[in-house]
CSV table of C-alpha atoms in Angstrom, one decimal:
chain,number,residue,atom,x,y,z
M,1463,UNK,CA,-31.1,20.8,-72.6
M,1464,UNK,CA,-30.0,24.5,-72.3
M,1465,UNK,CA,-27.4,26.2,-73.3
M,1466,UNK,CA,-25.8,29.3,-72.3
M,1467,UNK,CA,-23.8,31.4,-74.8
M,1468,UNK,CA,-22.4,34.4,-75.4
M,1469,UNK,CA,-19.9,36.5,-73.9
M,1470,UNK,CA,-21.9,37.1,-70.5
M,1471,UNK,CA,-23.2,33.7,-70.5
M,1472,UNK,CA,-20.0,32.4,-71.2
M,1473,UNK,CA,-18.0,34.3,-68.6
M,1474,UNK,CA,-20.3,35.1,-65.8
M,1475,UNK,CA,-20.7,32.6,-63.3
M,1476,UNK,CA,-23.5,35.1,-61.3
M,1477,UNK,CA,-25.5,35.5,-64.5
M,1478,UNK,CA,-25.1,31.5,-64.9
M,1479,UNK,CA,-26.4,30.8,-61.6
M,1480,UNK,CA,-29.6,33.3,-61.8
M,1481,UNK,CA,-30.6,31.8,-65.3
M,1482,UNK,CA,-30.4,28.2,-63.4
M,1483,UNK,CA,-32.4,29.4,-60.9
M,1484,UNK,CA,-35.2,30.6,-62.9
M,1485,UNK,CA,-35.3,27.3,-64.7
M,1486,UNK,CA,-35.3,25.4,-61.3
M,1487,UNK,CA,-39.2,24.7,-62.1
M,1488,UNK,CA,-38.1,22.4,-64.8
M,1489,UNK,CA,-35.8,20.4,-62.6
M,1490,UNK,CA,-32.6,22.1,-63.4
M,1491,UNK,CA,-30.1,21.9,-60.9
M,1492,UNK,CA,-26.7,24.1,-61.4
M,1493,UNK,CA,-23.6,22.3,-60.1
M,1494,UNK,CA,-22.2,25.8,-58.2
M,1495,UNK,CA,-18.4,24.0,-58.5
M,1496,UNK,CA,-18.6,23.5,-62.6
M,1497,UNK,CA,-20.3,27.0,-63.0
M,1498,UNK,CA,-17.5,28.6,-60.6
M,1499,UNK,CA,-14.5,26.7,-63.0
M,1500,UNK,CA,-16.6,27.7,-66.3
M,1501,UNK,CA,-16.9,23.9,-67.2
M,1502,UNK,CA,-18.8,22.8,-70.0
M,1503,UNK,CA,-22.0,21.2,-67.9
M,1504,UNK,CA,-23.1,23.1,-65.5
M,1505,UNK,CA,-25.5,20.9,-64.1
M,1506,UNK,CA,-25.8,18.2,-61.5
M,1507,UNK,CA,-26.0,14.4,-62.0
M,1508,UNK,CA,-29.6,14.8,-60.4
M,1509,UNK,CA,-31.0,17.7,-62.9
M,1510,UNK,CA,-33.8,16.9,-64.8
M,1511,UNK,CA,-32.4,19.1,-67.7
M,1512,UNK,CA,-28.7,19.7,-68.8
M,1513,UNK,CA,-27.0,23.2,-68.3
M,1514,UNK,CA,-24.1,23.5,-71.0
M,1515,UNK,CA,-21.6,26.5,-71.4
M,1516,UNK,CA,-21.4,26.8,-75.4
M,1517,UNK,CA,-18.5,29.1,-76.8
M,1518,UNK,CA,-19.8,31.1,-79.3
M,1519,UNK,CA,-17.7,32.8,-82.1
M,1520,UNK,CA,-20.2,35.7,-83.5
M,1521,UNK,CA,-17.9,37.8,-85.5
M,1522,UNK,CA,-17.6,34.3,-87.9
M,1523,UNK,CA,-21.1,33.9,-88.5
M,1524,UNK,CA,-21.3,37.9,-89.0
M,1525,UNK,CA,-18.6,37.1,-91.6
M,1526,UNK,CA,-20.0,34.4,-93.1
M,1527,UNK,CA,-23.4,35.8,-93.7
M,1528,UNK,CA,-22.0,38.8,-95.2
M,1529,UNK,CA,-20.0,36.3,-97.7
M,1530,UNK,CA,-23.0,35.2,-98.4
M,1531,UNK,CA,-25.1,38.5,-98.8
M,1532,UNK,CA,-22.3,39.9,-101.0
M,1533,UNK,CA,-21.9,36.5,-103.4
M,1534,UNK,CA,-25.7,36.7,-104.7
M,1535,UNK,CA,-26.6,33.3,-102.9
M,1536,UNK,CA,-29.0,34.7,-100.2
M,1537,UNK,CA,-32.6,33.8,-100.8
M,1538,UNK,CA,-34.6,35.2,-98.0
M,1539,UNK,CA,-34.5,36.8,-94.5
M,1540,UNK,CA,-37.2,34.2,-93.2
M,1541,UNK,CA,-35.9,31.3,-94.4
M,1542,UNK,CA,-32.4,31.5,-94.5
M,1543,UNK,CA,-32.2,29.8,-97.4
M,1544,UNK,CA,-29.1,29.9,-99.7
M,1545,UNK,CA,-28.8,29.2,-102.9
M,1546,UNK,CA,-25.4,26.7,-103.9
């Protein structure tokens, strides 16, 4: 499986369709029709691996982590660990 996020991967079709064919060694196959209507999978029945489109919402987990940071629950940068 592969995903594809973020706001260029999420809205550009063109970038979609270079990343797909750069992954055509693994068997991907883009489905040019779902990438062109931003669908969800973006890959053909016959793909080896799955191509999803995943919506992303960074400005939540920017908040969130700094809710965290600021309430004194944050263990460490490598692990991510948080303490309830």
């Amino acid at each position: 499986m592969t995903l594809v996020t973020a706001g260029i991967g999420e809205n550009s079709a063109r970038v979609r369709e270079l990343i797909a064919a750069k992954l055509a060694w693994l068997g991907a196959v883009l489905d040019p029709a779902a990438n062109a209507a931003h669908a969800p999978l973006i890959s053909r029945p016959e793909s080896r691996i799955r191509l999803y489109v995943v919506p992303t919402d960074e400005e939540l987990m920017i908040a969130r982590h700094t809710l965290i940071l600021l309430s004194g629950r944050y263990v460490g940068h490598r692990t991510n660990e948080v303490v309830s």
